[in-house]
Short mmCIF file of C-alpha atoms in Angstrom, two decimals:
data_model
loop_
_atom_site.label_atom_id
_atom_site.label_comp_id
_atom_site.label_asym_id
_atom_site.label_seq_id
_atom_site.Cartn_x
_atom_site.Cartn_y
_atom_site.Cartn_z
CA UNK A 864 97.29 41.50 79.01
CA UNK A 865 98.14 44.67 78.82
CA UNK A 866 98.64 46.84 81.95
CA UNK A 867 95.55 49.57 83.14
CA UNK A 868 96.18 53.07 84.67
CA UNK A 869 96.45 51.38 88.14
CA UNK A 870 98.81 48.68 86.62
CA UNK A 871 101.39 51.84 85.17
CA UNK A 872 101.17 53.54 88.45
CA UNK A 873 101.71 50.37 90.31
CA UNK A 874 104.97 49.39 88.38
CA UNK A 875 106.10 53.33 88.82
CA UNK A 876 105.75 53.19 92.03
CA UNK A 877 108.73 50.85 92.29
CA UNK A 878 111.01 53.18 90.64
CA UNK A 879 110.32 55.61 94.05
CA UNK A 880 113.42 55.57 96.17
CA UNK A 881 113.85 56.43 99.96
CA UNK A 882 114.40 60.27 101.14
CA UNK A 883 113.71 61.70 97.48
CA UNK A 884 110.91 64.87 96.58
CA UNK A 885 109.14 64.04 93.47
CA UNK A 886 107.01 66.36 91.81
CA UNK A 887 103.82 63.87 89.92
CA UNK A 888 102.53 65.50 86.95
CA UNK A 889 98.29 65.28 86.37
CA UNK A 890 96.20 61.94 85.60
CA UNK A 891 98.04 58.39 85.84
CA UNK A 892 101.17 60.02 87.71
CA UNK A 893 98.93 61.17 90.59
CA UNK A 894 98.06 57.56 91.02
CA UNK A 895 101.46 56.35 91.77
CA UNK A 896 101.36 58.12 95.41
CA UNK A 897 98.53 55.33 96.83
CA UNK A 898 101.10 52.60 95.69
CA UNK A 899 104.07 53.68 97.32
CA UNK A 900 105.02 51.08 100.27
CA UNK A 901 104.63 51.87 103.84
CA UNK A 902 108.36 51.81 104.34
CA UNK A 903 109.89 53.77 101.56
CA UNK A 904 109.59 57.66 102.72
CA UNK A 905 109.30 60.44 100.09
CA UNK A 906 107.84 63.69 100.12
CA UNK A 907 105.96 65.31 97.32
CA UNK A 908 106.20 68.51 95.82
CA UNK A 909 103.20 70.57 94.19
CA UNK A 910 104.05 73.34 92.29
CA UNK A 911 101.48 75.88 92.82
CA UNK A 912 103.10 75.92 96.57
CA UNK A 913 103.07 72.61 98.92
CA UNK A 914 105.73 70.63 99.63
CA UNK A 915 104.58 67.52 101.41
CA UNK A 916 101.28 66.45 99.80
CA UNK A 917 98.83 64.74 102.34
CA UNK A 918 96.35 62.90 101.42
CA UNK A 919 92.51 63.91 100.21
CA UNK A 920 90.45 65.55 102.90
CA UNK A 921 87.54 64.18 105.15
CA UNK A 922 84.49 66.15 103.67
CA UNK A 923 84.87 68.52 106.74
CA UNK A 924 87.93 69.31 106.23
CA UNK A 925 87.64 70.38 102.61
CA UNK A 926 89.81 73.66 102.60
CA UNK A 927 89.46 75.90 98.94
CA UNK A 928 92.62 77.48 100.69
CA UNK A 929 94.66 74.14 99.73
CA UNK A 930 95.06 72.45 96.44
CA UNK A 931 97.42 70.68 94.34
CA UNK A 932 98.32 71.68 90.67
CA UNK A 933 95.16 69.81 89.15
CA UNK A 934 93.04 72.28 91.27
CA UNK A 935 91.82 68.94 93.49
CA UNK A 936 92.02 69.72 97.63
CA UNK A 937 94.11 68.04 99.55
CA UNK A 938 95.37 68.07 103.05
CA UNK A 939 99.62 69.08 104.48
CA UNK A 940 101.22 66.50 106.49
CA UNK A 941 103.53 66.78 109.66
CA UNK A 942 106.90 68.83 108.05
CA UNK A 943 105.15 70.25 105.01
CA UNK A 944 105.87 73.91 103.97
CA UNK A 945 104.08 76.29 102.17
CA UNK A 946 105.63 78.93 99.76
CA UNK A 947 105.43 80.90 96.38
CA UNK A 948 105.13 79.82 92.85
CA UNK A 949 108.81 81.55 92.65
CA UNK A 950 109.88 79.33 95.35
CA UNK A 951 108.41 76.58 93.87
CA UNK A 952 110.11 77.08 90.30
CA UNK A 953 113.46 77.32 92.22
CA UNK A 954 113.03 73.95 93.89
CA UNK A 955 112.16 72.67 90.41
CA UNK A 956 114.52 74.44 88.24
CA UNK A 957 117.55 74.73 90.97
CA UNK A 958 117.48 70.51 90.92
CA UNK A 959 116.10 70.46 94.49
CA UNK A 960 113.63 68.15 93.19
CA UNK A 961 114.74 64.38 93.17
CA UNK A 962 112.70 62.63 90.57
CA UNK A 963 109.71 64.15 87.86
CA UNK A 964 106.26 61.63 87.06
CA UNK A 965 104.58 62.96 83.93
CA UNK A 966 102.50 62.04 81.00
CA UNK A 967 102.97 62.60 77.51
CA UNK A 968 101.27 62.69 74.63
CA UNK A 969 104.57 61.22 72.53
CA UNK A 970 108.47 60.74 73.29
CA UNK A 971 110.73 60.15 70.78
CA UNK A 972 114.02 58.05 70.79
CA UNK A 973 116.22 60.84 72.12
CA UNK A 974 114.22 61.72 74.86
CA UNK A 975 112.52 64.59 73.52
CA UNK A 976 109.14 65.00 75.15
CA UNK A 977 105.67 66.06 73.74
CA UNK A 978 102.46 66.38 75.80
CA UNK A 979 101.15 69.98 75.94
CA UNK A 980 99.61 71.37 72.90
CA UNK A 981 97.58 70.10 69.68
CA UNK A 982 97.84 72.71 67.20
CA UNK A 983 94.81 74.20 66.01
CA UNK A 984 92.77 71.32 68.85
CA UNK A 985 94.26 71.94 72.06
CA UNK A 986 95.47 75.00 73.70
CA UNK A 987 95.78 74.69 77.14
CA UNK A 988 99.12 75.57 77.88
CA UNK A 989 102.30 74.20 79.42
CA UNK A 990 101.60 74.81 83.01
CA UNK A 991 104.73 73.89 84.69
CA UNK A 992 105.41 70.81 82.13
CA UNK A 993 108.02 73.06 80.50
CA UNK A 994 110.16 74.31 83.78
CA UNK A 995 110.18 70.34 84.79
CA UNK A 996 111.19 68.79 82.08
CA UNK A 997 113.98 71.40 81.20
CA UNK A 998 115.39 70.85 84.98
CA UNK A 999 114.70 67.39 86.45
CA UNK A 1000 117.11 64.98 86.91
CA UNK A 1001 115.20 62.05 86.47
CA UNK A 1002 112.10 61.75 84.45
CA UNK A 1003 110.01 59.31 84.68
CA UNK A 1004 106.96 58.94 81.48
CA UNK A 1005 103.89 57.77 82.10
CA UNK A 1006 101.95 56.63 79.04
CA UNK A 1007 99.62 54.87 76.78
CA UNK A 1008 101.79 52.97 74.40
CA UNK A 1009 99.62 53.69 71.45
CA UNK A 1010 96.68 56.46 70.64
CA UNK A 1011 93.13 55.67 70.56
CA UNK A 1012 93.59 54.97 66.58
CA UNK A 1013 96.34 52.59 67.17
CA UNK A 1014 99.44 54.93 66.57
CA UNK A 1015 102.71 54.67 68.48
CA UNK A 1016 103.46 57.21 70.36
CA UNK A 1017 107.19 55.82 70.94
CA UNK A 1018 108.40 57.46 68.12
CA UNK A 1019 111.70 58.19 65.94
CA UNK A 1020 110.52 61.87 65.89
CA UNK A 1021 107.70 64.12 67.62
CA UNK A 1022 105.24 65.32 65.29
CA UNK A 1023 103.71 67.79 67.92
CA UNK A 1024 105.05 70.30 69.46
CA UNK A 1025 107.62 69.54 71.40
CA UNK A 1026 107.96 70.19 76.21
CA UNK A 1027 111.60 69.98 76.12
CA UNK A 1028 113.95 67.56 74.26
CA UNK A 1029 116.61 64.98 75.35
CA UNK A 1030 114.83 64.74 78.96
CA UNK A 1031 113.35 61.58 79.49
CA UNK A 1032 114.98 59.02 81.34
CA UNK A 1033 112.49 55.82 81.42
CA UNK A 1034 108.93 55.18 80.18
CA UNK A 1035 106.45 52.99 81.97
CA UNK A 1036 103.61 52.17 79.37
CA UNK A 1037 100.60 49.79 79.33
CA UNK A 1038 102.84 47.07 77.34
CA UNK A 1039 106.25 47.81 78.80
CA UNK A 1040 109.28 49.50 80.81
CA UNK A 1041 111.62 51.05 78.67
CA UNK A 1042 114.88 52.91 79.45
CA UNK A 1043 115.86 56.08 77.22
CA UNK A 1044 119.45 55.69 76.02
CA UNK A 1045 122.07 58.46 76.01
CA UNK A 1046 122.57 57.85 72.47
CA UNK A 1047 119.18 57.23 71.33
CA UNK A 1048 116.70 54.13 71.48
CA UNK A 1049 114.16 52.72 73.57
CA UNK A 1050 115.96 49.96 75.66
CA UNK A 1051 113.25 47.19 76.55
CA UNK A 1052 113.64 46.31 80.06
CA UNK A 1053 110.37 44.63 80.97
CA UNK A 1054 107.19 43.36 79.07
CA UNK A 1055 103.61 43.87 80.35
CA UNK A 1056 101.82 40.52 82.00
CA UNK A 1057 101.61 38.40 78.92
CA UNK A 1058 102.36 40.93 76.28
CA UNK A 1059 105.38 39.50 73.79
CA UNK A 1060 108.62 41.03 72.57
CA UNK A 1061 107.16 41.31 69.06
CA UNK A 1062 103.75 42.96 69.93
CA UNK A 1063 105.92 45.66 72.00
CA UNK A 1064 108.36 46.02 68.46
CA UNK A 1065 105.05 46.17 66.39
CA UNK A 1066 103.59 48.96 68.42
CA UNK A 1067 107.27 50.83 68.90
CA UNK A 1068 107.61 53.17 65.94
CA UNK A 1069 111.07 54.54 67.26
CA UNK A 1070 114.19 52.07 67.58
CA UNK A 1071 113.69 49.18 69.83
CA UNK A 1072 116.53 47.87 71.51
CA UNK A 1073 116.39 44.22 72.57
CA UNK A 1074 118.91 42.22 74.53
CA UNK A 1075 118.27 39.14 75.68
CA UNK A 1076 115.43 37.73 77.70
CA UNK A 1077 112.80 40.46 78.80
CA UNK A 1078 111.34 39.73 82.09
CA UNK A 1079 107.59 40.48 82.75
CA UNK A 1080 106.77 42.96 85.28
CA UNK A 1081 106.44 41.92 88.83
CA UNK A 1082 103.17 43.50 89.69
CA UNK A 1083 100.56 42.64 92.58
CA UNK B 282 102.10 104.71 109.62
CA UNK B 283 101.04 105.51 105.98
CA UNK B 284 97.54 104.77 105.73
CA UNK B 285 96.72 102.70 102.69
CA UNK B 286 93.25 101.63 103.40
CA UNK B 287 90.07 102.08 101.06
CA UNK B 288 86.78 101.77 101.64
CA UNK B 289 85.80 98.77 99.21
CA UNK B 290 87.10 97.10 96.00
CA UNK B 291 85.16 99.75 93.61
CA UNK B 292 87.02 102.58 95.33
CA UNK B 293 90.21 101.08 95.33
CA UNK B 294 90.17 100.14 91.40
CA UNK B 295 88.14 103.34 90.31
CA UNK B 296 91.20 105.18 88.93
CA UNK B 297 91.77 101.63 86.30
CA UNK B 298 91.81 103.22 82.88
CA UNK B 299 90.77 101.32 79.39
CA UNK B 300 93.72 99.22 77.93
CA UNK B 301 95.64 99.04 81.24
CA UNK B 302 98.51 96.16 82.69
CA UNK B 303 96.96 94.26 85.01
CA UNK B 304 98.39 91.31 87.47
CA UNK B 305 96.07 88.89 88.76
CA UNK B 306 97.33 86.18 91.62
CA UNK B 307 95.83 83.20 91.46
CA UNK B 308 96.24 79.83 90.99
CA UNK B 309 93.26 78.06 89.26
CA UNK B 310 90.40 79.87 91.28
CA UNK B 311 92.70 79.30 94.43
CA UNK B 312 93.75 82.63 96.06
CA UNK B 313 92.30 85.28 93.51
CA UNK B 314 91.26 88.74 93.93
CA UNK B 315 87.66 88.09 93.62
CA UNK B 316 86.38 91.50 94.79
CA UNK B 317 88.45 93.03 92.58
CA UNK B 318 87.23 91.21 89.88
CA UNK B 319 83.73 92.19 90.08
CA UNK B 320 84.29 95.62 90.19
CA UNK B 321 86.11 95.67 87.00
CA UNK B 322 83.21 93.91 85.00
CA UNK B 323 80.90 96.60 86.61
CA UNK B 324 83.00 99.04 85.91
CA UNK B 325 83.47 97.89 82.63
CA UNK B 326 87.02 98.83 81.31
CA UNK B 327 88.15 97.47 78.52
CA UNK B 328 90.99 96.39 75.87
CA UNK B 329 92.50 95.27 79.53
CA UNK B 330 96.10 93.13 79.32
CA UNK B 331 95.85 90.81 81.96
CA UNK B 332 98.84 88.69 83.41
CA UNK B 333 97.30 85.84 85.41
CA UNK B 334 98.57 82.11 85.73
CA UNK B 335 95.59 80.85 84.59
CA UNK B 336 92.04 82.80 83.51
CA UNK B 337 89.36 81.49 85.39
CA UNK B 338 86.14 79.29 84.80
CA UNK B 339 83.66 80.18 82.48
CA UNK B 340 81.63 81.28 85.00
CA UNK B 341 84.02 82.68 87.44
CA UNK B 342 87.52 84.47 88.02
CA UNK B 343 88.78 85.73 85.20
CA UNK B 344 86.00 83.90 83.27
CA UNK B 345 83.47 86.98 83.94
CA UNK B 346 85.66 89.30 82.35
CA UNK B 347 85.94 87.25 78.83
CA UNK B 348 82.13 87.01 79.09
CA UNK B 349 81.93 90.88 79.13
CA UNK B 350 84.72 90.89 76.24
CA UNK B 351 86.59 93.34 78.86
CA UNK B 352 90.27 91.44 77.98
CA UNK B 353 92.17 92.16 75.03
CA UNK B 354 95.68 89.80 75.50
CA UNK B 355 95.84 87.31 78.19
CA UNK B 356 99.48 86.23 79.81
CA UNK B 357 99.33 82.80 81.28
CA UNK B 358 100.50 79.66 81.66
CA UNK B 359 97.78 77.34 81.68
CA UNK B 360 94.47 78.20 80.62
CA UNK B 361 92.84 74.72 79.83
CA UNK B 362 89.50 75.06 82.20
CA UNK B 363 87.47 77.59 80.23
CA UNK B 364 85.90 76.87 77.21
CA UNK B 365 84.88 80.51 76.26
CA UNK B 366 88.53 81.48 76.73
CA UNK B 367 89.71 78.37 73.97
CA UNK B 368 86.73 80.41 71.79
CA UNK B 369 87.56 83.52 71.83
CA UNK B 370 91.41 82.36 70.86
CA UNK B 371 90.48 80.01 68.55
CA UNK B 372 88.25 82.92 66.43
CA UNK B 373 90.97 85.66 66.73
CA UNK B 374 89.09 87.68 69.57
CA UNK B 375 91.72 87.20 72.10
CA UNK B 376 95.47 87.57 71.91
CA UNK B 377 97.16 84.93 74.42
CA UNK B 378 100.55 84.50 75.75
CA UNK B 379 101.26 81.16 76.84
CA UNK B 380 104.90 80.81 79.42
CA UNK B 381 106.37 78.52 81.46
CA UNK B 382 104.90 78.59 84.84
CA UNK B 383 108.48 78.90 86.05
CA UNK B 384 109.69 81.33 84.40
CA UNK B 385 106.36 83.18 84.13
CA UNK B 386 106.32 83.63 88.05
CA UNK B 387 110.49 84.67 87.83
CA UNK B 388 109.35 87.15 85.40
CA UNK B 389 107.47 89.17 87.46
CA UNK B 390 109.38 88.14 90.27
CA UNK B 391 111.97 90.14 88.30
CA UNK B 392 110.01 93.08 87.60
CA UNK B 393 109.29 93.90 90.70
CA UNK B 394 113.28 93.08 91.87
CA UNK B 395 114.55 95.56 89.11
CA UNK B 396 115.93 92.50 87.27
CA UNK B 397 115.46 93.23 83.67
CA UNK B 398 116.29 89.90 82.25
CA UNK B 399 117.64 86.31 82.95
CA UNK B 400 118.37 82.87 81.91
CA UNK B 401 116.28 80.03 82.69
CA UNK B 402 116.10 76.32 80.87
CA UNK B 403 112.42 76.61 80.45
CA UNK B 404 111.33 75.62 76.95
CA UNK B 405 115.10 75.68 75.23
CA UNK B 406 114.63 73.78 72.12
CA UNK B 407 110.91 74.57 71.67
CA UNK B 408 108.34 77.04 70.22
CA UNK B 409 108.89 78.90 73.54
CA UNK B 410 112.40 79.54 72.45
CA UNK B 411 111.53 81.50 69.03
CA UNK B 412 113.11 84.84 68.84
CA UNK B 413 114.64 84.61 71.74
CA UNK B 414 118.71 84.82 72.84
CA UNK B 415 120.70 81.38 73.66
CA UNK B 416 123.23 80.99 75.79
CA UNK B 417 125.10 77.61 76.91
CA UNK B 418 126.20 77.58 80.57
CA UNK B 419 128.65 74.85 82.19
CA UNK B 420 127.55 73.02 79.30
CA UNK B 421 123.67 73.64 79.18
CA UNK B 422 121.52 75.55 77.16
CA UNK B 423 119.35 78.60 78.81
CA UNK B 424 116.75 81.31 77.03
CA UNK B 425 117.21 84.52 78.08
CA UNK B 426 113.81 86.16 79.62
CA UNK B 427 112.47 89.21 80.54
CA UNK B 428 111.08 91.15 83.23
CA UNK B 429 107.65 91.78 83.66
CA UNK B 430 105.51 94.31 85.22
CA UNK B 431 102.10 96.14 85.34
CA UNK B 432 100.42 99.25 85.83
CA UNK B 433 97.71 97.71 88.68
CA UNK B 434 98.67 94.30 90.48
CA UNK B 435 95.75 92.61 92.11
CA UNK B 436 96.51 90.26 94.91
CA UNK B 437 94.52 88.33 97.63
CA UNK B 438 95.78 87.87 101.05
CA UNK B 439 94.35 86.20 104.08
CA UNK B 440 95.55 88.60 106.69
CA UNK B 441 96.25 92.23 106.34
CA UNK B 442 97.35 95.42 108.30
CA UNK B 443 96.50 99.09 107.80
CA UNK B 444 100.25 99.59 106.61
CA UNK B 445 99.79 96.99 103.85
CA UNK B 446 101.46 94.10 105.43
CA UNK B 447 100.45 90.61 104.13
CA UNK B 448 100.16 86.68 105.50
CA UNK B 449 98.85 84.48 102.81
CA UNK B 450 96.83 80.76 103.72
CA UNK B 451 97.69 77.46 102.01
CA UNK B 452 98.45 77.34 98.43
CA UNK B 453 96.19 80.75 98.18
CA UNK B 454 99.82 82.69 98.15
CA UNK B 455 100.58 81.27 94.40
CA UNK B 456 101.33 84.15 92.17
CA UNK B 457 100.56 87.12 94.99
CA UNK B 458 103.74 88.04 96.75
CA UNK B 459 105.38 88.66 93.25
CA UNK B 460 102.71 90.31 91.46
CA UNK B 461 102.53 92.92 94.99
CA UNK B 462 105.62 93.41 93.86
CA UNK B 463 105.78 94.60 89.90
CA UNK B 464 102.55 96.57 89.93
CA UNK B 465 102.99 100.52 90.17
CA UNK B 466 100.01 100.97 91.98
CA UNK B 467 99.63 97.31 93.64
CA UNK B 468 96.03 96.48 95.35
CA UNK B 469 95.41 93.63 98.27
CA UNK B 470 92.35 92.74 99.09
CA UNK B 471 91.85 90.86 102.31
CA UNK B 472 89.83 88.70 104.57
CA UNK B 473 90.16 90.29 107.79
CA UNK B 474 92.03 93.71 107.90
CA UNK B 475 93.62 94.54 111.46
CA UNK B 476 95.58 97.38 113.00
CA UNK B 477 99.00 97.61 112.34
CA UNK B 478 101.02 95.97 115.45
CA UNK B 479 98.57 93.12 115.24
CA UNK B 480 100.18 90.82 112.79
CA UNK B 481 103.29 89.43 114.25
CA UNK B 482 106.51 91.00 111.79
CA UNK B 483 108.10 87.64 111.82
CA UNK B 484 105.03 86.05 109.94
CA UNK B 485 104.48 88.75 107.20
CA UNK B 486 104.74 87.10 103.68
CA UNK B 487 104.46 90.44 101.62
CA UNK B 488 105.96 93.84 103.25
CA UNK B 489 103.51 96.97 102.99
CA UNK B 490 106.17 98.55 100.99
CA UNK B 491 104.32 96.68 97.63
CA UNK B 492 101.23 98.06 98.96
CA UNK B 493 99.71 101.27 97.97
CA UNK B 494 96.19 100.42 98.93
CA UNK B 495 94.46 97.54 101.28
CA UNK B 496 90.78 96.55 101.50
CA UNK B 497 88.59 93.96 103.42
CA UNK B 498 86.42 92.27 101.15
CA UNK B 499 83.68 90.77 101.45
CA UNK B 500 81.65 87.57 100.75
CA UNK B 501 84.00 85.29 99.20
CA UNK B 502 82.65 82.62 97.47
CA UNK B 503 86.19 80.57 97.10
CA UNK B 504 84.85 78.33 94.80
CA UNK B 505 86.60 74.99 94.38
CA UNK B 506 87.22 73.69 91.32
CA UNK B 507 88.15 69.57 91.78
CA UNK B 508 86.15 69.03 95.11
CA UNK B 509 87.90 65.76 96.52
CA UNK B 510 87.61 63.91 99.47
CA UNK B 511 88.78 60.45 100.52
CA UNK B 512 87.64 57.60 99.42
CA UNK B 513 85.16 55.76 102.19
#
């Protein structure tokens, strides 16, 4: 079986360590924050201005004064802080910020990251994707392993335009966890609930690397 | 005290020529200058550059001025919430900028810092990067930007005094203390405008140096774009 949105955010949500800011991109990343356990303590950082994201409002206390970067309110939390979009940048860009949750729309073997623009489809923009990836330490993907039509998107090469290249560190998709090496190659490091080593290859258009037994995820 | 106060957002952006600069804080519909705003599209100037993050709704922010055709090149960084916008670029009316959202807030951070240039990571290795100056640094690779500035900067505060000084609210300070910065003639627009001495000096976000003219506007609609509440 295959994991859902909820499963990918669960299984994220493990990678969260103690005392670290994390910045969590639109869509499936913004999911991992309800799965974090009670006892590990991080803070999160929006970039339009908030560090220390609380949690949606009451319907009373709806403020249009006080949203995160997908425009949705939210509340602060004891110790948050409130600043610029300069500021902001500077936590992201000076390394301030421990660990980066985003999506993508492909990554390719080296890291290289694609998830902002469509050409001649889509033209939204890059938002902040671009500042992020170029600075983060750790990136974490979050992504469907294939498109709607069945393509990988785990490829030897991005075919759109590219976010920033040689960034991303692991990839949690709906069939597996996969680590990015230095030198190139998705390293499988744990299969989806009931999803086998070969399906994973057959969707992986980029190189697989395979050592070993591959545990399933552990997810509740 | 230098008195910097106008009567209403019509006065203060009457002098606004065709074809000008502007600045416009903002993030999403969060914190933007939305008296200002309407006075432009009754005013009605046009072939207007305008450096926002993003440009509004359809039907509101910088949304109303695309409707009127009043914008000739938009500078942003995300504009992915208004379909007329994504139009008018995809037929050739509009000329669009797309940055970094980093390094389009340093920009004009620099502008108004009399910083002509600097390096930032942002985009190395992408389209971003075309045209532009590499240079490696302990090892990693950094575009070389530049500066940014306008001939109007619009901003939205929360609090204002008579001498310009600003306090922002929540994530409604975004883009505004750097655009009050790199406009010549910058223009804040407030909720509740008090007499100088009445905003404590440790609090002040923005210093009514950036300030050449202050306003209290009126009925703000603060619309919200992803209403969301917890889940009963």
């Amino acid at each position: 079986m295959s994991l859902d949105k909820i499963g990918i955010a669960k299984r994220i949500a493990q990678e969260v360590q103690d005392g670290t800011y994390i910045n969590l991109g639109i869509g499936i990343p913004t999911l991992v924050a309800n799965f974090i356990p009670d006892n590990i303590n991080v803070v999160l950082q929006s970039e339009n201005g908030l560090l220390g994201i609380g949690p949606f409002p009451e319907e009373e206390e709806v403020d249009a004064d006080l949203i995160n970067a997908g425009k949705q309110t939210v509340t602060t939390m004891a110790g948050s802080s409130l600043f610029s979009s300069a500021e902001s940048f500077a936590m992201i860009r000076g390394g301030h910020v421990d660990l980066t949750i985003l999506g993508a729309m492909e990554v390719s073997e080296n890291g290289d990251i694609a998830n902002w623009k469509i050409p001649g489809k889509m033209v939204k923009g890059m938002g902040g994707a671009m500042d992020l990836v170029a600075s983060a330490e750790n990136i974490i993907v979050a992504m469907q392993h294939c498109s709607r039509s069945g393509d990988s998107k785990l490829l030897k090469e991005c075919t759109l335009p590219i976010t920033g290249i040689r960034c991303v560190k692991k990839i949690v998709t709906d069939l597996a966890v996969m680590d990015v090496l230095p030198e190139g190659g998705f390293k499988l490091i744990e299969r989806a609930p009931g999803v086998s080593v070969e399906e994973i290859e057959a969707a992986t258009e980029g190189k697989l690397i395979i050592e070993g037994e591959i545990p399933e995820m552990q997810i509740d | 005290m230098i008195n910097k106060v106008v009567n209403n957002a019509e006065e203060a952006i009457a002098d606004i020529p065709d074809n000008a600069t502007l600045m416009l804080g903002g993030f999403g519909l969060c914190g933007i200058p939305e008296n200002c705003i309407s006075a432009l599209v009754k005013k009605g100037v046009t072939g207007l550059t305008c450096i926002s993050n993003n440009a509004g709704v359809d039907d509101f922010g910088i949304g109303l001025m695309l409707q009127t055709r009043q914008v000739k090149k938009m500078i942003s960084s995300y504009v992915g919430e208004n379909a007329e916008f994504e139009r008018q670029l995809l037929s050739g009316e509009l000329e669009v900028d797309l940055i970094p959202q980093g390094t389009l807030a340093e920009r004009i951070r620099a502008g108004g810092a009399g910083i002509p240039a600097f390096f930032t990571p942002a985009g190395y290795g992408t389209e971003v990067a075309e045209g532009k100056e590499v240079r490696e640094f302990d090892g990693k690779h950094y575009l070389l930007e530049s500066w940014l500035r306008a001939d109007f900067a619009l901003v939205k505060a929360w609090k204002g005094d008579k001498a310009g000084n600003l306090v922002f609210k929540g994530t409604a300070r975004n883009f505004n203390p750097m655009m009050a910065t790199a406009g010549k003639i910058t223009i804040a627009e407030v909720e509740e405008l008090v007499e100088v001495g009445e905003l404590d000096p440790n609090q002040i976000h923005t210093s009514g140096i950036f300030v050449q003219r202050i306003f209290e506007g009126k009925n703000y609609e603060k619309r919200i774009e992803q209403r969301t509440t917890k889940i009963k």
